[in-house]
XYZ file of C-alpha atoms in Angstrom:
603
model
C 8.200 23.543 -7.753
C 9.938 25.327 -4.900
C 13.593 24.970 -3.923
C 12.477 23.583 -0.570
C 10.478 20.837 -2.283
C 13.413 19.932 -4.551
C 15.833 19.702 -1.614
C 13.365 17.555 0.337
C 12.980 15.146 -2.591
C 16.749 14.831 -3.098
C 17.432 14.266 0.607
C 14.622 11.697 0.775
C 16.039 9.657 -2.116
C 19.594 9.893 -0.746
C 18.618 8.652 2.715
C 16.519 5.895 1.152
C 19.492 4.692 -0.915
C 21.868 4.700 2.058
C 19.479 2.659 4.224
C 18.060 0.281 1.610
C 21.330 -1.028 0.115
C 22.630 -2.834 3.227
C 19.097 -4.002 4.027
C 18.931 -5.564 0.566
C 22.013 -7.637 1.366
C 20.348 -8.883 4.555
C 17.125 -9.730 2.716
C 19.061 -11.809 0.154
C 20.543 -13.809 3.051
C 17.086 -14.306 4.526
C 15.809 -15.639 1.200
C 18.805 -17.991 0.899
C 18.181 -19.489 4.336
C 21.136 -17.854 6.063
C 21.256 -15.922 9.339
C 21.214 -12.240 8.282
C 23.676 -11.163 10.992
C 25.481 -13.180 13.717
C 23.549 -11.387 16.481
C 20.318 -12.905 15.196
C 21.414 -16.540 15.530
C 19.296 -16.928 18.658
C 16.266 -16.329 16.446
C 17.174 -19.406 14.420
C 16.399 -21.514 17.521
C 12.932 -19.977 17.592
C 12.588 -20.620 13.872
C 13.457 -24.307 14.163
C 11.144 -24.652 17.159
C 8.234 -23.198 15.180
C 8.793 -25.661 12.332
C 8.922 -28.573 14.764
C 5.704 -27.569 16.517
C 3.884 -26.924 13.218
C 5.198 -30.080 11.571
C 6.805 -28.117 8.726
C 9.618 -29.848 6.842
C 11.741 -26.776 6.245
C 14.231 -28.527 3.959
C 11.564 -29.669 1.489
C 10.669 -27.374 -1.397
C 7.236 -26.922 -2.929
C 5.986 -26.918 -6.500
C 4.241 -23.725 -7.535
C 0.857 -25.396 -6.999
C 1.753 -26.519 -3.492
C 3.160 -23.086 -2.698
C -0.019 -21.431 -3.977
C -2.299 -23.767 -2.035
C -0.416 -23.137 1.226
C -0.553 -19.379 0.648
C -4.278 -19.348 -0.093
C -5.175 -21.581 2.863
C -3.129 -19.415 5.224
C -4.788 -16.222 4.037
C -8.312 -17.656 4.060
C -7.812 -18.745 7.663
C -6.427 -15.306 8.477
C -9.534 -13.693 6.998
C -11.832 -15.845 9.113
C -9.812 -15.068 12.247
C -9.902 -11.277 11.735
C -13.633 -11.458 10.995
C -14.328 -13.463 14.152
C -12.351 -11.124 16.428
C -14.352 -8.119 15.214
C -17.673 -9.895 15.635
C -16.804 -10.930 19.213
C -14.768 -7.966 20.471
C -17.424 -6.755 22.956
C -16.910 -9.930 25.036
C -13.125 -10.085 24.629
C -10.499 -8.432 26.888
C -8.574 -5.178 26.285
C -11.698 -3.203 25.447
C -11.726 -0.354 28.015
C -14.186 1.708 25.938
C -16.599 -1.246 25.623
C -16.579 -1.017 21.837
C -19.552 -2.985 20.445
C -19.198 -5.818 17.985
C -18.565 -4.653 14.420
C -21.323 -5.193 11.848
C -21.129 -8.211 9.568
C -20.497 -6.311 6.315
C -17.901 -3.991 7.860
C -16.147 -6.955 9.529
C -16.037 -8.783 6.194
C -14.638 -5.754 4.410
C -12.007 -5.101 7.088
C -10.919 -8.747 7.280
C -10.366 -8.926 3.525
C -8.755 -5.494 3.584
C -6.049 -6.328 6.131
C -5.366 -9.842 4.820
C -4.888 -8.482 1.288
C -2.415 -5.802 2.520
C -4.892 -3.091 1.449
C -5.988 -1.729 4.843
C -8.973 0.088 3.379
C -10.825 1.475 6.398
C -14.511 2.233 6.064
C -14.736 2.696 9.823
C -13.368 5.157 12.402
C -10.527 3.278 14.076
C -10.646 4.898 17.508
C -14.449 4.687 17.565
C -14.873 1.113 16.321
C -12.020 -1.228 17.235
C -10.933 -2.422 20.680
C -7.273 -2.574 21.633
C -7.308 -6.360 21.239
C -8.769 -6.110 17.741
C -6.214 -3.468 16.767
C -3.259 -5.469 18.111
C -4.120 -9.122 17.577
C -6.230 -9.054 14.420
C -5.231 -5.947 12.475
C -1.571 -5.517 13.447
C -1.095 -9.271 13.202
C -2.255 -9.259 9.596
C -0.026 -6.258 8.927
C 2.888 -8.620 9.548
C 1.462 -11.646 7.764
C 0.203 -9.850 4.643
C 3.580 -8.139 4.222
C 5.392 -11.461 4.727
C 3.100 -13.052 2.129
C 4.141 -10.454 -0.444
C 7.818 -11.033 0.330
C 7.345 -14.793 0.035
C 5.811 -14.431 -3.434
C 8.642 -12.265 -4.734
C 11.190 -14.712 -3.280
C 9.451 -17.502 -5.207
C 9.461 -15.527 -8.463
C 13.133 -14.621 -8.127
C 13.972 -18.279 -7.511
C 12.125 -19.051 -10.719
C 14.608 -16.870 -12.604
C 17.696 -18.137 -10.767
C 16.847 -21.859 -10.630
C 18.133 -24.440 -13.108
C 15.543 -27.031 -14.215
C 13.938 -27.203 -10.770
C 10.437 -28.195 -9.740
C 10.668 -26.237 -6.483
C 10.213 -22.503 -5.948
C 10.881 -22.688 -2.202
C 8.780 -23.397 0.861
C 5.981 -20.942 1.666
C 6.012 -21.630 5.398
C 9.755 -21.047 5.592
C 9.597 -17.853 3.538
C 6.700 -16.554 5.639
C 8.431 -17.344 8.918
C 11.851 -15.987 7.985
C 10.446 -12.771 6.516
C 8.532 -12.108 9.713
C 11.138 -13.272 12.221
C 14.306 -11.810 10.710
C 13.028 -8.754 8.858
C 9.629 -7.356 9.813
C 9.755 -7.916 13.592
C 13.235 -6.439 14.245
C 12.619 -3.409 12.020
C 9.218 -2.813 13.638
C 10.654 -2.886 17.167
C 13.365 -0.389 16.239
C 10.967 1.929 14.436
C 8.306 1.730 17.168
C 10.877 2.852 19.759
C 11.851 5.761 17.499
C 8.206 6.779 17.089
C 7.611 6.682 20.832
C 10.601 8.967 21.227
C 8.929 11.404 18.846
C 5.676 11.384 20.835
C 3.555 8.577 19.374
C 1.448 7.111 22.196
C 1.787 3.510 23.386
C -0.422 2.529 26.314
C -3.521 0.584 27.360
C -5.250 3.458 29.151
C -8.915 4.288 28.742
C -9.714 7.381 26.675
C -9.241 10.719 28.461
C -11.959 13.394 28.710
C -10.525 16.907 29.059
C -12.312 20.219 29.644
C -12.130 22.832 26.896
C -11.357 26.420 27.847
C -14.303 27.527 25.687
C -17.363 25.719 24.399
C -17.166 24.743 20.737
C -20.163 24.724 18.372
C -19.901 22.930 15.053
C -22.021 21.337 12.345
C -22.053 17.614 11.725
C -24.045 15.367 9.378
C -27.198 13.822 10.796
C -27.450 10.076 10.525
C -30.442 7.774 10.267
C -31.251 4.603 12.161
C -28.866 2.679 9.867
C -25.990 4.993 10.783
C -25.759 6.480 7.299
C -25.818 10.247 6.543
C -29.255 11.726 5.832
C -29.902 13.827 2.724
C -32.547 16.436 1.914
C -34.836 16.456 -1.126
C -32.037 17.939 -3.249
C -29.550 15.275 -2.257
C -27.502 17.573 -0.007
C -26.312 16.278 3.404
C -28.513 17.212 6.375
C -26.496 18.755 9.214
C -27.166 19.716 12.818
C -25.502 22.124 15.254
C -23.661 20.491 18.151
C -22.056 22.218 21.148
C -19.459 20.533 23.341
C -17.450 21.583 26.398
C -15.210 18.524 26.575
C -12.912 16.680 24.238
C -12.168 12.971 24.317
C -8.518 12.043 23.678
C -8.135 8.536 22.323
C -5.346 6.403 23.789
C -3.988 2.996 22.866
C -1.024 0.908 21.670
C -0.400 3.108 18.649
C 3.380 3.053 18.090
C 3.552 -0.731 17.787
C 0.882 -0.734 15.078
C 2.216 2.387 13.396
C 5.640 0.838 12.796
C 4.444 -2.234 10.877
C 1.684 -0.223 9.200
C 4.439 1.692 7.385
C 7.238 -0.868 7.070
C 4.779 -3.439 5.728
C 3.175 -0.904 3.343
C -0.141 -1.701 5.003
C -1.384 1.826 5.723
C -4.269 1.239 8.130
C -4.121 3.854 10.866
C -5.019 3.448 14.532
C -6.869 6.771 14.233
C -9.379 7.855 11.623
C -7.169 10.600 10.165
C -4.192 8.239 10.006
C -0.755 9.887 9.880
C -2.284 13.356 10.030
C -3.056 12.663 13.708
C -0.440 14.061 16.122
C -0.537 10.843 18.159
C 0.478 8.878 15.053
C 2.809 11.380 13.396
C 3.792 14.165 15.805
C 6.793 15.914 14.215
C 8.368 16.760 10.858
C 11.131 14.251 11.707
C 8.651 11.439 12.353
C 6.906 12.399 9.120
C 10.158 12.148 7.129
C 11.060 8.735 8.499
C 7.521 7.458 8.061
C 7.974 8.103 4.349
C 11.376 6.391 4.430
C 9.814 3.401 6.207
C 7.206 3.009 3.457
C 9.842 2.752 0.705
C 12.580 1.009 2.701
C 11.787 -2.662 2.093
C 10.498 -2.228 -1.514
C 13.762 -0.454 -2.431
C 15.892 -2.994 -0.544
C 14.179 -5.854 -2.368
C 15.571 -4.496 -5.656
C 19.107 -4.933 -4.310
C 18.195 -8.369 -2.945
C 16.863 -9.287 -6.399
C 20.166 -8.395 -8.044
C 22.156 -10.502 -5.589
C 19.800 -13.479 -5.839
C 19.993 -13.639 -9.661
C 23.763 -13.123 -9.610
C 23.822 -9.741 -11.373
C 23.475 -6.624 -9.245
C 22.962 -4.549 -12.392
C 19.524 -6.124 -12.817
C 18.448 -4.810 -9.434
C 19.777 -1.355 -10.220
C 17.871 -1.296 -13.523
C 14.574 -2.034 -11.783
C 15.303 0.480 -9.003
C 16.230 3.241 -11.473
C 13.029 2.606 -13.449
C 10.948 2.898 -10.300
C 12.794 6.040 -9.203
C 12.385 7.809 -12.556
C 8.633 7.208 -12.594
C 8.385 8.258 -8.954
C 10.301 11.516 -9.441
C 8.202 12.550 -12.436
C 4.931 11.908 -10.616
C 6.143 13.539 -7.388
C 7.120 16.701 -9.214
C 3.646 16.687 -10.756
C 1.793 16.616 -7.433
C 4.171 19.144 -5.840
C 3.676 21.616 -8.679
C -0.101 21.107 -8.655
C -0.379 21.707 -4.901
C 1.751 24.852 -5.014
C -0.940 26.494 -7.156
C -3.539 28.724 -5.544
C -7.116 27.516 -5.874
C -8.695 29.656 -8.663
C -12.019 30.053 -6.832
C -10.286 31.357 -3.709
C -8.005 33.608 -5.733
C -11.048 35.136 -7.434
C -12.420 36.029 -3.983
C -9.036 37.447 -2.909
C -8.750 34.844 -0.164
C -5.189 34.495 1.139
C -4.490 30.833 1.880
C -1.649 31.891 4.099
C 2.077 31.391 4.212
C 4.614 30.266 6.775
C 8.120 28.922 7.071
C 6.828 25.553 5.820
C 4.910 26.780 2.794
C 4.177 29.862 0.773
C 0.821 30.216 -0.910
C -0.561 27.192 -2.681
C -3.334 24.827 -1.683
C -3.246 24.243 2.098
C -6.736 22.756 2.351
C -6.623 19.357 4.052
C -2.942 19.672 4.994
C -1.228 19.860 8.368
C 0.557 23.174 8.960
C 3.330 21.345 10.831
C 4.236 19.587 7.575
C 3.394 22.150 4.888
C 2.802 21.641 1.185
C 6.142 20.078 0.192
C 6.239 17.325 2.826
C 2.514 16.655 2.423
C 2.802 16.356 -1.364
C 5.801 14.034 -1.057
C 3.812 11.841 1.345
C 0.955 11.708 -1.195
C 3.321 10.399 -3.863
C 5.118 7.974 -1.541
C 2.013 6.345 -0.087
C 0.356 5.803 -3.476
C 3.527 4.794 -5.327
C 3.858 2.131 -2.655
C 0.676 0.222 -1.956
C 0.644 1.713 1.539
C -2.352 4.020 1.784
C -1.245 5.805 4.966
C -2.018 9.525 4.634
C -0.905 12.734 6.325
C -3.111 14.870 4.089
C -6.706 14.497 2.956
C -6.433 13.389 -0.668
C -9.995 14.544 -1.310
C -8.741 18.130 -0.823
C -6.000 17.925 -3.452
C -6.245 20.062 -6.564
C -7.754 18.088 -9.479
C -4.383 17.497 -11.140
C -2.811 16.886 -7.753
C -5.465 14.211 -7.139
C -4.815 12.700 -10.559
C -1.242 11.819 -9.538
C -2.078 9.364 -6.714
C -4.795 7.785 -8.870
C -2.311 7.330 -11.736
C 0.402 5.958 -9.446
C -2.005 3.283 -8.244
C -3.197 2.600 -11.777
C 0.396 1.894 -12.834
C -0.251 -1.337 -10.926
C 1.502 -0.298 -7.700
C 4.889 -1.112 -9.247
C 6.615 2.232 -8.630
C 8.353 0.787 -5.541
C 4.929 -0.653 -4.735
C 4.000 -2.797 -1.780
C 6.388 -5.006 0.186
C 7.113 -7.791 -2.293
C 4.162 -6.993 -4.533
C 5.838 -3.927 -6.027
C 8.849 -5.889 -7.227
C 6.967 -8.921 -8.508
C 4.583 -6.552 -10.292
C 7.490 -4.722 -11.945
C 9.093 -8.041 -12.939
C 5.838 -9.001 -14.650
C 6.089 -5.757 -16.631
C 9.740 -6.632 -17.380
C 8.595 -9.938 -18.892
C 6.109 -8.025 -21.043
C 8.799 -5.513 -22.029
C 11.238 -8.186 -23.254
C 8.384 -9.878 -25.107
C 7.628 -6.610 -26.921
C 11.326 -6.171 -27.695
C 11.500 -9.746 -28.979
C 8.629 -9.081 -31.364
C 10.415 -6.006 -32.705
C 13.717 -7.772 -33.390
C 12.314 -11.192 -34.346
C 13.893 -13.217 -31.539
C 12.484 -15.435 -28.830
C 12.400 -13.143 -25.806
C 14.640 -13.927 -22.855
C 14.869 -12.424 -19.394
C 17.663 -13.337 -16.985
C 18.533 -16.390 -19.055
C 15.010 -17.804 -19.208
C 13.025 -18.002 -22.434
C 9.677 -16.226 -22.276
C 7.148 -18.369 -24.123
C 3.396 -18.568 -24.613
C 2.575 -19.890 -21.135
C 4.447 -17.079 -19.398
C 2.761 -14.489 -21.619
C -0.716 -15.878 -20.911
C -0.097 -15.691 -17.171
C 1.460 -12.223 -17.573
C -1.650 -11.035 -19.402
C -3.879 -12.299 -16.604
C -1.722 -10.666 -13.919
C -1.669 -7.294 -15.702
C -5.335 -7.171 -16.749
C -7.038 -8.378 -13.567
C -6.834 -5.044 -11.740
C -8.084 -2.837 -14.609
C -11.080 -5.147 -14.991
C -11.870 -4.883 -11.280
C -11.384 -1.094 -11.216
C -13.383 -0.216 -14.307
C -16.164 -2.769 -13.781
C -16.532 -1.821 -10.122
C -16.651 1.902 -10.899
C -19.224 1.358 -13.642
C -21.473 -0.709 -11.374
C -21.215 1.862 -8.578
C -22.217 4.848 -10.718
C -25.020 2.921 -12.432
C -26.744 1.648 -9.287
C -28.729 3.533 -6.676
C -26.782 1.960 -3.820
C -23.518 3.102 -5.364
C -24.659 6.656 -6.108
C -26.078 7.019 -2.587
C -22.547 7.171 -1.184
C -21.487 10.056 -3.430
C -21.709 13.291 -1.447
C -20.024 15.431 -4.142
C -21.939 15.067 -7.411
C -20.289 15.706 -10.763
C -16.730 15.058 -11.911
C -15.316 15.022 -8.393
C -17.903 12.498 -7.234
C -16.917 10.240 -10.118
C -13.263 10.683 -9.108
C -14.126 9.558 -5.573
C -15.680 6.325 -6.838
C -12.856 5.727 -9.335
C -10.302 6.352 -6.580
C -12.063 3.899 -4.229
C -12.012 0.997 -6.684
C -8.519 1.879 -7.924
C -7.284 1.862 -4.327
C -9.069 -1.380 -3.457
C -8.114 -3.423 -6.524
C -4.483 -2.285 -6.354
C -4.372 -2.963 -2.589
C -3.497 0.595 -1.593
C -6.220 1.540 0.885
C -6.185 5.341 0.743
C -9.320 7.196 -0.302
C -10.935 10.373 -1.532
C -12.760 10.413 1.770
C -15.737 12.444 0.596
C -17.436 9.215 -0.412
C -19.595 7.444 2.193
C -18.190 3.940 1.805
C -19.213 2.203 5.039
C -22.371 0.754 3.519
C -23.213 -2.861 2.646
C -22.832 -2.069 -1.081
C -19.333 -0.600 -0.870
C -18.170 -2.945 1.890
C -18.974 -5.965 -0.263
C -17.965 -4.549 -3.654
C -14.645 -3.188 -2.410
C -13.905 -6.426 -0.539
C -14.336 -8.344 -3.801
C -11.994 -5.919 -5.561
C -9.403 -6.215 -2.773
C -9.446 -10.009 -2.628
C -9.168 -10.643 -6.350
C -6.832 -7.687 -6.859
C -4.448 -9.446 -4.480
C -4.809 -13.140 -5.087
C -5.917 -13.220 -8.723
C -2.527 -11.623 -9.409
C -0.488 -13.752 -7.008
C -1.655 -17.042 -8.554
C -0.430 -16.300 -12.112
C 2.806 -14.842 -10.692
C 3.496 -18.107 -8.880
C 2.543 -20.042 -12.026
C 5.168 -18.042 -13.920
C 7.686 -18.754 -11.158
C 7.053 -22.491 -11.442
C 7.318 -22.460 -15.231
C 10.575 -20.471 -15.216
C 12.141 -22.612 -12.485
C 11.627 -25.725 -14.626
C 13.580 -24.213 -17.531
C 17.311 -24.259 -18.139
C 19.088 -20.981 -17.576
C 20.719 -19.937 -20.834
C 24.121 -18.310 -21.075
C 24.388 -14.742 -22.305
C 25.444 -14.548 -25.959
C 25.868 -11.892 -28.645
C 22.169 -11.983 -29.482
C 20.922 -11.543 -25.911
C 19.217 -8.227 -25.257
C 20.820 -6.468 -22.260
C 18.316 -5.897 -19.488
C 20.410 -3.614 -17.322
C 21.121 -0.604 -19.556
C 19.399 2.691 -20.227
C 17.553 1.318 -23.269
C 15.888 -1.399 -21.199
C 15.080 1.066 -18.411
C 13.342 3.307 -20.956
C 11.513 0.307 -22.457
C 10.352 -0.889 -19.037
C 9.164 2.547 -17.916
C 7.405 3.055 -21.251
C 5.630 -0.301 -20.941
C 4.302 0.562 -17.471
C 3.043 3.961 -18.611
C 1.604 2.690 -21.908
C -0.461 -0.059 -20.278
C -1.865 2.437 -17.776
C -2.726 4.959 -20.512
C -4.514 2.378 -22.624
C -6.549 1.111 -19.686
C -7.470 4.207 -17.736
C -7.321 7.448 -19.772
C -11.061 7.493 -20.586
C -11.946 7.114 -16.907
C -9.422 9.765 -15.853
C -10.860 12.130 -18.458
C -14.300 11.834 -16.839
C -12.904 12.458 -13.359
C -9.885 14.609 -12.437
C -9.274 15.953 -15.945
C -12.885 17.134 -16.334
C -12.790 18.630 -12.836
C -9.621 20.549 -13.666
C -11.153 21.961 -16.839
C -14.246 23.025 -14.879
C -12.025 24.696 -12.288
C -9.986 26.772 -14.723
C -12.822 27.559 -17.150
C -13.873 31.249 -17.284
C -16.877 31.941 -15.094
C-alpha cells in the first residue's frame, strides 16, 4: 500500500466524520418530528399540506403490520409506475432522441431495480432511456427507495427506544420527512457543486462532432434479438467499424447524479457511470462523490445513538463498520498496486504517472489513478450504492474478491441509506444472543430482551440473501440460458455470475460487466433476487421492531453486557465476518480464489 493511498484513506475518513456528525443530529430531529433547523420551517407548511391532500393522519402511529403494508403498497405502486413510463416513453415528452419503448423484460428488471434501491442496469442509459424516464421514473425512485430505507431504520430504532408501545411510527410521515428535510436539500446542494465541477445539466439533443481522424475499432456483432453472436467455439463474433463522428450525450445529469450517490442508489445516467467525465469530471468531484455515498449511512449511526439515549451505542456501530471497511479497503488497494503477472512476463510496462506508479491500471481512469479508484471500489460496495468509476471486471482476482465479500457481508459496512444500519443492528441482535449463550443469560440489547421470536426473524433476515445468491448462481451456471451470458469461461466467468447475484440480492447494483445480462433469463432472475433481497429482509426487520416496541425497556444492572465497548465491537465484527465465511467461502473458492491461483501458477 502506497503512502499516497494511506493519506487518501485517512483524509477520506476524517472528512466523513466532520460532515456526518452534525448531519446525524439533524436526522435525529427529523425522526422525532422536529424541524431540523429554523430555516427549514417553511417546509413544514408543505409537509402539512401534503398530509392534508393525501388524507394522512400524521399524529397517528402504526403497528408493525400496518407500517409494513403501507410500505409494500407504496413500493408495488412505484414499480408499476416505473414500468409503465419505460413502456410508453416513445410517446411521452422530453425524448429529443426519440428513444423507443423499452422491452418488457428489461422494463420489469429496471423497475424492480430502482424501487429496491439496487439500480442494477442491464441497459445503456444514454442509449435507452429518455430524459423524462431518467428524471421522473428513475430519479424519482432514487429518492423514494432511499427514504424507504430510512423509514425502516427509524421504525427499528423506535422499537428499541419505545416503552410497551404498539406503534413504531407512521410510514407516510417517515417517508415524507426523510425526503423533504434530508434527501431533497442535500441533493440540491450537491447537484450545484457537481455542476460547478463540470457535470452537465441540460435538455439539449445529443451533439454530433467531427473527429480529426477516422477511428476504426472492433465491436461485437449482434443478432436479431440484440444479443451478441458467438462462433462455433463460443467466442464472441466481432466486426470492424469505422467512424468519422462522435455523438456526445447530453441531459439532466447533475440532478440525477446527486441523489444517485446520496441515496446509495448507484444507477448512472451514462453506461460507464462515474467513470464518465460528464458524471465525474475531476479528482475533487470524485472525492466528494465517495463522501456522498457514505454521508447518510455514517450520520445515521450518530442519529441512532441520540434516539436511543446513549451516543456510545452509535459510536460502537460506527467503529465496527469503519474497522471492517479499513481492512477491506487496504486489501483492494494492495491487490491493485500489483503488476499483472501475465503482463510482467511479457515485459509490458503498465505505465506510471503522478497519480499512480505501476500496478494494475486496466479499466481505471488515469485522472483518478489506482488509489482513488480502489477506494471508490471499496466505498461503493461497502455501501449498497453500486456507482463505479472503475470497471470491476478488470480488477485483479483478489482485488475483485474484496467488493464481492463486502456485499456478501450483507451490505452492513456502512451499507445503504437506512438498510446498512438496520442490517448491522440485526447482526448486533445475533451477537448479543451468541454472548448470552456463552454466559448463560437471557440476551439483552439496549434494554430489550432478545427472545425466540426476535431470533426467528433475525435468522430469516440474515439468511434470505445467501439463499438468493447461491441458488441464483447455481441455476445460472446449470442452465443453457444462464451460461449463454458468460463471455469469459472458467473461474472468472463463474465470478461474473456470482457477482451479479450477490449484487442483486444485496441491492448493490454494480457488476463484473463482462457478463451479458440484458437477456430475459437474467432480467427476470435478477429482478427476483432484487425484490426479495430487499423486501424479504424489510418485513422481518419491521416484525422485530414491533416486537421490541411492545416490551418494557429494562434498566442497566450489574449483569447487563455492555454493548458500547471494545469487546462488543470485536464480537459484532466477528459475527458479521463469521456468517459471511460460513455462507460464501465455497463459492468464493470456485471464483476469485481459483482465478488468483491460476494467475500466479507457474506456466
